[in-house]
Short mmCIF file of C-alpha atoms in Angstrom, two decimals:
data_model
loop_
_atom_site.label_atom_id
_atom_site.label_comp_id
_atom_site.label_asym_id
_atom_site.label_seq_id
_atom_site.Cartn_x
_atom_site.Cartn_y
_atom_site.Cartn_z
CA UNK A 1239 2.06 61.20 -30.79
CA UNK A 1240 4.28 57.85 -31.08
CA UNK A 1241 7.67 57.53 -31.03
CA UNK A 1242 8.83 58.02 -34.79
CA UNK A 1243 6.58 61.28 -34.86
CA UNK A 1244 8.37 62.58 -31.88
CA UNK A 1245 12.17 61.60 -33.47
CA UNK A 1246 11.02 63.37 -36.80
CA UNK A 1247 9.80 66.57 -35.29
CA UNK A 1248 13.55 66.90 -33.60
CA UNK A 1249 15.32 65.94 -36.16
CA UNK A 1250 13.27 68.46 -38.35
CA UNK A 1251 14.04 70.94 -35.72
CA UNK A 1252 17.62 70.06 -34.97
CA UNK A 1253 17.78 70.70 -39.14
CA UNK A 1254 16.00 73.71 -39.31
CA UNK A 1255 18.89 75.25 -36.61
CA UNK A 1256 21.63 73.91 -38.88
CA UNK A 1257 22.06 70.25 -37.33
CA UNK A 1258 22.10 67.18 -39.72
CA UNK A 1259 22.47 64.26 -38.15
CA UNK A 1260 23.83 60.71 -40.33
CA UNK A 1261 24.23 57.24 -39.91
CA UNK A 1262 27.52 55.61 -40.41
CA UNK A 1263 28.03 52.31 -39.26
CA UNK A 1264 25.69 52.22 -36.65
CA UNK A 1265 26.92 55.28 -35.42
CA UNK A 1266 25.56 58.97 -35.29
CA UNK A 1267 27.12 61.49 -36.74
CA UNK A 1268 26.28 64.91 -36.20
CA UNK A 1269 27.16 67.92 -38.79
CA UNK A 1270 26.80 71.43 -38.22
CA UNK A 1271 26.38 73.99 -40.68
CA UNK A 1272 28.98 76.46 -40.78
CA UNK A 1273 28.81 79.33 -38.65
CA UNK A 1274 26.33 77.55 -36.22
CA UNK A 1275 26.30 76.73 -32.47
CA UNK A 1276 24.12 74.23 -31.75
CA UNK A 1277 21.25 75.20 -29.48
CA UNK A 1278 21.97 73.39 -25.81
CA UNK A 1279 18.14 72.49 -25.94
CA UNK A 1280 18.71 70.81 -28.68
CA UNK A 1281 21.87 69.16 -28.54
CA UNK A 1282 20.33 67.72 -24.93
CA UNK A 1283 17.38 66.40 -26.81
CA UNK A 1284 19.25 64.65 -29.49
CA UNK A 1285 21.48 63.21 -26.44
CA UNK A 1286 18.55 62.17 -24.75
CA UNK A 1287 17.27 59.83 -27.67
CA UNK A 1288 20.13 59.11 -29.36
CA UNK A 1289 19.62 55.06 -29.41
CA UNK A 1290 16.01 56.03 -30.13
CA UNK A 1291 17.25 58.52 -33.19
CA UNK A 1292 19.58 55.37 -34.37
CA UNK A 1293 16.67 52.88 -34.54
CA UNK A 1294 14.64 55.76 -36.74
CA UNK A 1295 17.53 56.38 -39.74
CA UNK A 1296 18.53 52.50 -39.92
CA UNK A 1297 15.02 51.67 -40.35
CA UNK A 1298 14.86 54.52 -42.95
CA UNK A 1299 17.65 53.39 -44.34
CA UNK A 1300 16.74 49.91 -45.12
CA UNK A 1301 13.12 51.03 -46.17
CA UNK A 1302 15.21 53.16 -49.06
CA UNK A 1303 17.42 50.19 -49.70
CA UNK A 1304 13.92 47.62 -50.20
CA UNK A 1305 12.82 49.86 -52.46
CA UNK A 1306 15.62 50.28 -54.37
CA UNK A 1307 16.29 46.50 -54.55
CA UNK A 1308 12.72 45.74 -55.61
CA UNK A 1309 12.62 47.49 -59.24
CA UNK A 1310 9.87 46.83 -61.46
CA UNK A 1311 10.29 45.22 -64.60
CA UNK A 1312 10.28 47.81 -67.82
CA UNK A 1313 8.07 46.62 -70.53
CA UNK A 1314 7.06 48.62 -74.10
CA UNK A 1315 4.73 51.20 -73.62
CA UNK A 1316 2.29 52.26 -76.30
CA UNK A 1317 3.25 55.52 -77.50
CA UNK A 1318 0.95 56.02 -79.87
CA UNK A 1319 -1.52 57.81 -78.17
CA UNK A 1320 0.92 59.49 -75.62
CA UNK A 1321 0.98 63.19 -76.10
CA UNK A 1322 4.76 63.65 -75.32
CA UNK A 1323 7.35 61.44 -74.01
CA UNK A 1324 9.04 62.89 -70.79
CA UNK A 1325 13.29 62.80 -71.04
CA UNK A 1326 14.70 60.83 -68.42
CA UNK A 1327 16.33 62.36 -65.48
CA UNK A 1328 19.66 62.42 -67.10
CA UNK A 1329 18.56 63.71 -70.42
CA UNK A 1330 16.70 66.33 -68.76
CA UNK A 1331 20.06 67.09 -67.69
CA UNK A 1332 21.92 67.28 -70.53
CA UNK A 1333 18.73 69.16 -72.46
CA UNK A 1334 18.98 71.91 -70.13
CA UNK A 1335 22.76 72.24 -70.25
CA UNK A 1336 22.44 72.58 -73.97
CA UNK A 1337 19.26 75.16 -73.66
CA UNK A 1338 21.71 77.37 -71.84
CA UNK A 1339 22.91 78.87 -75.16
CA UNK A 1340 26.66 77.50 -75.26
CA UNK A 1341 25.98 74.12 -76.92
CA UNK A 1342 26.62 70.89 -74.69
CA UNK A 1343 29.55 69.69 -77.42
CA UNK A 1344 31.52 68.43 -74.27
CA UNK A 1345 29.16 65.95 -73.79
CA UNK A 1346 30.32 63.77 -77.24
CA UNK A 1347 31.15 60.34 -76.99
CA UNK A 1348 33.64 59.70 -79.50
CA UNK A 1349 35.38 57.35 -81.02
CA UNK A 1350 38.21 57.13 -83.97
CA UNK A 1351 38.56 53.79 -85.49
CA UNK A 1352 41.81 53.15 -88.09
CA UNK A 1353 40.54 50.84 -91.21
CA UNK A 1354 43.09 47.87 -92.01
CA UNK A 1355 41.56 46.77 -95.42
CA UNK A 1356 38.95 47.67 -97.96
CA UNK A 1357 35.72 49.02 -96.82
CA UNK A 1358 32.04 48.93 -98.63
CA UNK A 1359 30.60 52.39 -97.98
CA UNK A 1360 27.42 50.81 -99.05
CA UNK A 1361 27.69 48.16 -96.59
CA UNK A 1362 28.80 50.12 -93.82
CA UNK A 1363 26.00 52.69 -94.55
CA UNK A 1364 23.44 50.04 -94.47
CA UNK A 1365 24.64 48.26 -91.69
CA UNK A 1366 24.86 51.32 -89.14
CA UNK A 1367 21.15 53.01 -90.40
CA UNK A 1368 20.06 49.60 -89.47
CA UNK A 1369 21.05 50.39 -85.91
CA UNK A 1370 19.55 53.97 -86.08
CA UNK A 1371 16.18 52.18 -86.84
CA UNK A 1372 16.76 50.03 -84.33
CA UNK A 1373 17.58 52.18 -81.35
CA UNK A 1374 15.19 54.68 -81.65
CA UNK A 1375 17.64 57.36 -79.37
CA UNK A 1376 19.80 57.35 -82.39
CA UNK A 1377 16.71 58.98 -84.11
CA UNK A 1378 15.16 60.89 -81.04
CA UNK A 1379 15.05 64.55 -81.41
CA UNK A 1380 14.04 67.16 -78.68
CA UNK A 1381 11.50 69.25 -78.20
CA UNK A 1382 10.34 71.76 -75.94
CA UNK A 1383 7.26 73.39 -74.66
CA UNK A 1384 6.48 76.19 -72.19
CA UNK A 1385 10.16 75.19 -70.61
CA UNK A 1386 9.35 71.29 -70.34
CA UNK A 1387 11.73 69.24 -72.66
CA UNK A 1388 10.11 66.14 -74.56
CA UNK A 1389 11.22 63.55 -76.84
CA UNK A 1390 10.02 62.87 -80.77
CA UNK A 1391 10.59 60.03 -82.60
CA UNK A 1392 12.15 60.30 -86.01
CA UNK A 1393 10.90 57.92 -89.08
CA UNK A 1394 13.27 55.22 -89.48
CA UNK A 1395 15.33 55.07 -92.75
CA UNK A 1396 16.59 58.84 -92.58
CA UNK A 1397 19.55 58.67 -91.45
CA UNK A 1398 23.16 59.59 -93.77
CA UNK A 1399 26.70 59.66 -93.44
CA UNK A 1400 27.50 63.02 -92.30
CA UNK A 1401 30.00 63.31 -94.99
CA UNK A 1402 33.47 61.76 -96.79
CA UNK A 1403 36.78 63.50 -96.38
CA UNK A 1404 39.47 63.30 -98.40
CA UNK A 1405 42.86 63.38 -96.66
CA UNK A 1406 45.07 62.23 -98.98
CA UNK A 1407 47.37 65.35 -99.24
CA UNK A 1408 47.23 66.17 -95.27
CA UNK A 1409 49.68 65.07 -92.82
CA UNK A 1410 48.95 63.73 -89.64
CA UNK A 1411 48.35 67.20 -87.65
CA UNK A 1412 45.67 68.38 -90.14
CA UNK A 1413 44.14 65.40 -89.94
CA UNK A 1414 44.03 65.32 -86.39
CA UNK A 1415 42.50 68.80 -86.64
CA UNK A 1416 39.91 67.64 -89.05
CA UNK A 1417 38.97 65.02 -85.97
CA UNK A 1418 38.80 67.18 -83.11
CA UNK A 1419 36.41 69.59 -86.07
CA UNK A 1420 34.64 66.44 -86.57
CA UNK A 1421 33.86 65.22 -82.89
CA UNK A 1422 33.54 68.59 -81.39
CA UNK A 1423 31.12 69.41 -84.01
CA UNK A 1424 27.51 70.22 -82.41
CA UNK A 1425 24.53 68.40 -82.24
CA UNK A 1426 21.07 70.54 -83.00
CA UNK A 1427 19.25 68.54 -80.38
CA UNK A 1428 15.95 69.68 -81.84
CA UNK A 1429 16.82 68.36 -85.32
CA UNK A 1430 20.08 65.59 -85.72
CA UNK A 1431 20.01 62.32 -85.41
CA UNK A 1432 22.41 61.64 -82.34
CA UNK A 1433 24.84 59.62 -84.08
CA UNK A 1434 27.20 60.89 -86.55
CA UNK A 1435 29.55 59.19 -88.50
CA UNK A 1436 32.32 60.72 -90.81
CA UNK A 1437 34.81 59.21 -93.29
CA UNK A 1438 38.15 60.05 -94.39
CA UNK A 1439 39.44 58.64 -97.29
CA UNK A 1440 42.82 58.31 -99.37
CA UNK A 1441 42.54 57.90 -103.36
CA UNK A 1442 42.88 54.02 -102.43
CA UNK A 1443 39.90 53.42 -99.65
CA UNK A 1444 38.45 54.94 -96.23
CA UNK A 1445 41.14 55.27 -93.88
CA UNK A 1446 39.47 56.57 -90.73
CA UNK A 1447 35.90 56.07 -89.24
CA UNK A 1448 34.95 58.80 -86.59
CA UNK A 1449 31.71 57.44 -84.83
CA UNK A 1450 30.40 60.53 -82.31
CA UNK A 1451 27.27 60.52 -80.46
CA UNK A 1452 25.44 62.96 -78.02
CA UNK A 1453 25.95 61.80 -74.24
CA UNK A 1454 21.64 62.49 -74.04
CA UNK A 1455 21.68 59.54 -76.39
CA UNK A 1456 24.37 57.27 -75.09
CA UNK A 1457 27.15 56.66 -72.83
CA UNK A 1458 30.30 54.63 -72.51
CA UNK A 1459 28.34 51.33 -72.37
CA UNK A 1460 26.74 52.15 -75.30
CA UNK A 1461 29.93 52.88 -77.69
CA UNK A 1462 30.61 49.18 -77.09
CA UNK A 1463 26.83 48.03 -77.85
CA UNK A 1464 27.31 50.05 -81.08
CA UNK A 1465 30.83 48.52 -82.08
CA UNK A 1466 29.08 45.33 -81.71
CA UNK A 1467 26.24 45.49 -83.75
CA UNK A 1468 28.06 47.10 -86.06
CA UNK A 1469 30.34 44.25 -87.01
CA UNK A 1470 27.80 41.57 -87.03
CA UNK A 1471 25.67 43.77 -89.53
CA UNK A 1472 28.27 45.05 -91.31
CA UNK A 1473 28.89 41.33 -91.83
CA UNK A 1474 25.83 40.48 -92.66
CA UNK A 1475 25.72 42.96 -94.99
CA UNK A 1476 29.02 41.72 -96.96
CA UNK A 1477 27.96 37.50 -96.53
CA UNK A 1478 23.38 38.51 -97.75
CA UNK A 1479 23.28 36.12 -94.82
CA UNK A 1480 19.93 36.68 -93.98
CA UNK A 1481 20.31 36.80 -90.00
CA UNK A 1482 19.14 39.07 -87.48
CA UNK A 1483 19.89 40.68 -83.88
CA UNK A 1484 17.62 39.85 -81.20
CA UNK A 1485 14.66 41.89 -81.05
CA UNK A 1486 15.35 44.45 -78.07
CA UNK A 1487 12.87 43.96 -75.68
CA UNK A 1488 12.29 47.95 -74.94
CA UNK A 1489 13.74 51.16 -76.05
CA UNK A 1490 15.10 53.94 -74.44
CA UNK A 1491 11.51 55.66 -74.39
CA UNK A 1492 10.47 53.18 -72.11
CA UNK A 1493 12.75 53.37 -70.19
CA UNK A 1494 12.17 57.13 -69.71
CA UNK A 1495 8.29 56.76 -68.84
CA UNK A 1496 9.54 53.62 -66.33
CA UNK A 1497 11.61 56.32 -64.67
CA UNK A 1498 9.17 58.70 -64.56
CA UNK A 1499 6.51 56.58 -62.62
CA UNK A 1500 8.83 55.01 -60.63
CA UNK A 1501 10.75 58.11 -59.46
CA UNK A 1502 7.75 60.16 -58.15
CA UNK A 1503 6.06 60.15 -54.60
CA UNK A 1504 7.71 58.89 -50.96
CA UNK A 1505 10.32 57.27 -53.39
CA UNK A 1506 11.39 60.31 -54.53
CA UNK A 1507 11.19 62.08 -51.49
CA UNK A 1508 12.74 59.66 -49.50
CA UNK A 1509 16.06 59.66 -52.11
CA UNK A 1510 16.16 63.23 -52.23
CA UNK A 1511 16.21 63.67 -48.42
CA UNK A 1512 19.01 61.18 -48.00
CA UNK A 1513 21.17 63.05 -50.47
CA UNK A 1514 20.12 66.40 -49.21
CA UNK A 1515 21.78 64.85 -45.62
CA UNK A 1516 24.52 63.75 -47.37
CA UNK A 1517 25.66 66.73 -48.82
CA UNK A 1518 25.07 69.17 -46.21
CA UNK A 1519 27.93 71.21 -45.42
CA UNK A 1520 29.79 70.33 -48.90
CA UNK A 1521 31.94 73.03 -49.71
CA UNK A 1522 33.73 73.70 -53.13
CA UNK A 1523 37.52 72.28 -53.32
CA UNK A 1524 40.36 75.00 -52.44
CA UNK A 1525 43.14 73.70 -54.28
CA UNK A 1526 46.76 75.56 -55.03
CA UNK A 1527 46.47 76.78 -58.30
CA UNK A 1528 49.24 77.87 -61.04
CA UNK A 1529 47.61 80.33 -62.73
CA UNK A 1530 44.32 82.24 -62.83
CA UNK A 1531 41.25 80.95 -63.60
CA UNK A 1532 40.00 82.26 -66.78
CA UNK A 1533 37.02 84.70 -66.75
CA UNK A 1534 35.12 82.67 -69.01
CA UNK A 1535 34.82 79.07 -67.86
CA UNK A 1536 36.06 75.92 -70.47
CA UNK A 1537 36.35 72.32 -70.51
CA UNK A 1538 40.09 72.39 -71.82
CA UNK A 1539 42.35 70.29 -69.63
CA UNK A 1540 44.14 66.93 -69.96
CA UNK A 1541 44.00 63.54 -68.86
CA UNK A 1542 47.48 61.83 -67.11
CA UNK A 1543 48.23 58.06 -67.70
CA UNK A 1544 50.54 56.00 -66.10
CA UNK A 1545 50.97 52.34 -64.98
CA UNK A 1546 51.29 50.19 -61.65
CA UNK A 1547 54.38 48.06 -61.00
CA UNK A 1548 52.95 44.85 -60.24
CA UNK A 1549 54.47 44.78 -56.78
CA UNK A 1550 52.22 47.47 -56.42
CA UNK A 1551 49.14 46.27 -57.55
CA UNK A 1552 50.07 42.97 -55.48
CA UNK A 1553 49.96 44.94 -52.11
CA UNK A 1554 47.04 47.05 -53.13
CA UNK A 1555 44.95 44.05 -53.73
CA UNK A 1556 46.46 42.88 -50.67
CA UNK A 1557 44.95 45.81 -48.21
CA UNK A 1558 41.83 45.65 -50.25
CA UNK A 1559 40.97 42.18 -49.12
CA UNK A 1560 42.15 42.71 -45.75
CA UNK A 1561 39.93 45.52 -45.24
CA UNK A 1562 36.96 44.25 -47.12
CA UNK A 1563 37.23 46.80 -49.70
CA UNK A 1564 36.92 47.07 -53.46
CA UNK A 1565 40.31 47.90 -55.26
CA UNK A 1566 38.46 50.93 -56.57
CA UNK A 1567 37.55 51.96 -53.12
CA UNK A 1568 41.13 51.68 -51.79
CA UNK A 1569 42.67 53.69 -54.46
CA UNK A 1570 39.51 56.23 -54.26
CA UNK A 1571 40.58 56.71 -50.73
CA UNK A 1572 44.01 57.20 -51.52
CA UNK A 1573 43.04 59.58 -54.49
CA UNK A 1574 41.14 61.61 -51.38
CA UNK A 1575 43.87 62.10 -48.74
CA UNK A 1576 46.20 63.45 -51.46
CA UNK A 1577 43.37 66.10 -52.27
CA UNK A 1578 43.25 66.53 -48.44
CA UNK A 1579 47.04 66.97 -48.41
CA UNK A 1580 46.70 69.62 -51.38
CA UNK A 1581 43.54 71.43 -50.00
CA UNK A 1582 43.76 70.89 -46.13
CA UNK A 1583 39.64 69.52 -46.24
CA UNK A 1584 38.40 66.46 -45.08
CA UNK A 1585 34.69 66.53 -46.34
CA UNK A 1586 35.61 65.80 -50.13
CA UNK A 1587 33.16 65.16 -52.83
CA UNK A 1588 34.36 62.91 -55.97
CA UNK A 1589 32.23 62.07 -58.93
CA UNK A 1590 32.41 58.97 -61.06
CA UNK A 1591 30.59 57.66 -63.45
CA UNK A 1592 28.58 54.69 -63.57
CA UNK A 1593 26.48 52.36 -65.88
CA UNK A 1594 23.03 52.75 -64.12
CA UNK A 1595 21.96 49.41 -65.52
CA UNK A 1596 20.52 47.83 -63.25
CA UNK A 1597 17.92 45.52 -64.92
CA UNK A 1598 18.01 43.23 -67.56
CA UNK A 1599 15.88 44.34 -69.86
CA UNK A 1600 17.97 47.90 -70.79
CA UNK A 1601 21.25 46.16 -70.59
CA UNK A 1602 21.19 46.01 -74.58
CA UNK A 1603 20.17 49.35 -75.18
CA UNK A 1604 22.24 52.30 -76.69
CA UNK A 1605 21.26 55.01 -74.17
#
């Protein structure tokens, strides 16, 4: 048995007793599951070959990071004689959540966009179905069978305004009521086009355009892609210039098969293991509350803004560049002791989001 066979089997063992062991700047870190005492046999055998243990993760470590950097290029499929396109890891997701039975309505992306000027309905109506033909997530519905989620393709040329609403005897807290109706509205995944757009009008023109789509069809990126393409062919539309986007050189669908093949295997395995090491002994967040939860979970809550001094920025740049840091990172890290202040824990999970984007070819793509 070599070397690396030899480091495997005890770090399999030292896991299989509760003992993770990570690498962190060249250095070895070793976490214990809770409630565990490490067994002296094998706390003497990771001692003995610690250097030896070292050598194994980096080169693990940049065998994952190769493979990462060397993505394959996405090009169209032909889907015409596929059975059923999979959903991509993140619609999957999102699919399930909704399956569950309470809707996945917090997973909207929204937007409400205050007209200055006259608007052509017909215009406007032509120019945004021309982007639901030409994304086809906009017009993806999905299906299911025997518990495996797949995507369908909807003819183009169906889509409608959801509907116009007249507003012209409302104040302004109805009408914000009719927009949180509007956006929070669900989506029948298995039906609706994922884009939904809704009008409200005075006696004189459309005032407001709310623009929601379903997060298993979009994302932040997206809304912007959208806003876009919706000027120049809304444009268009007005000028009968006879000009066109850019043919987009995949769809979202492609994407998803990509994923699928490239996902799969070591590749897969390997990814999976390093996150399984790197969450080991996460625990939920204790912090101080004012109140008791609720017995049935929501997604109410609130979002606080609020603005640097630019004294402060100055000296947060500052430290950033002195310790080779992001500004993100720095303020991350102060956004973690103060949870560690509040909660006393210093092993502190924090999601954010990101645009996954990482070649070319999907960097146009509503998705």
């Amino acid at each position: 048995m070599n070397q690396s066979n030899n480091i495997l089997e005890l770090l399999q063992e030292a896991k299989e007793n509760g003992v993770n062991l990570l690498l962190n700047n060249n250095n070895l870190q070793v976490k214990v599951n809770k409630g565990i005492s490490i067994n002296p046999d094998i706390l003497a055998g990771l001692k003995a070959n610690k250097q030896a243990i070292i050598n194994f993760l980096d080169k693990e470590y940049n065998n994952l990071k190769n493979n990462e950097s060397k993505l394959s290029e996405i090009t169209a499929f032909d889907k015409e004689g596929m059975d059923k396109i999979p959903l991509s890891f993140s619609q999957e997701r999102l699919w399930f959540i909704d399956q569950l039975g309470n809707g996945s309505s917090n997973y909207h992306m929204s937007g409400v966009f205050q007209v200055k000027g006259t608007i052509n309905e017909k215009a406007l109506g032509k120019a945004i179905r021309t982007i639901v033909n030409r994304h086809e997530v906009l017009r993806t519905i999905y299906k299911e069978e025997e518990g495996v989620g797949y995507q369908e393709i909807l003819n183009e040329n169906q889509w409608e305004f959801e509907q116009n609403i007249t507003i012209d005897a409302l104040n302004d807290n109805q009408i914000n009521a009719i927009i949180e109706e509007e956006t929070g509205k669900s989506f029948d995944l298995g039906n609706d086009h994922m884009l939904r757009v809704t009008l409200l009008e005075n006696k004189r023109n459309v005032e407001k355009i709310i623009i929601t789509m379903h997060h298993i069809a979009s994302d932040g990126w997206s809304l912007s892609i959208v806003l876009e393409e919706l000027l120049f062919l809304y444009k268009r539309e007005l000028s009968g210039a006879n000009i066109e986007l850019p043919p987009l050189p995949v769809q979202y669908s492609d994407y998803s098969i990509w994923q699928r093949e490239y996902l799969s295997g070591d590749l897969l395995d390997v990814q999976m293991e390093y996150w399984r090491d790197q969450l080991v002994g996460v625990t939920p967040l204790e912090l101080p509350l004012d109140h008791a939860r609720p017995k049935k979970q929501s997604a109410s809550g609130c979002s606080l803004n609020f603005m640097f001094d630019l004294d402060l920025l100055h000296d947060l740049k500052t430290l950033s560049n002195r310790q080779g840091t992001t500004l993100f990172m720095t303020l991350l890290s102060a956004f973690k002791v103060l949870l560690y202040r509040y909660s006393g824990q210093d092993d502190i999970c924090v999601g954010t989001p990101i645009a996954n984007r990482e070649q070319e070819e999907v960097s146009g793509l509503i998705g």
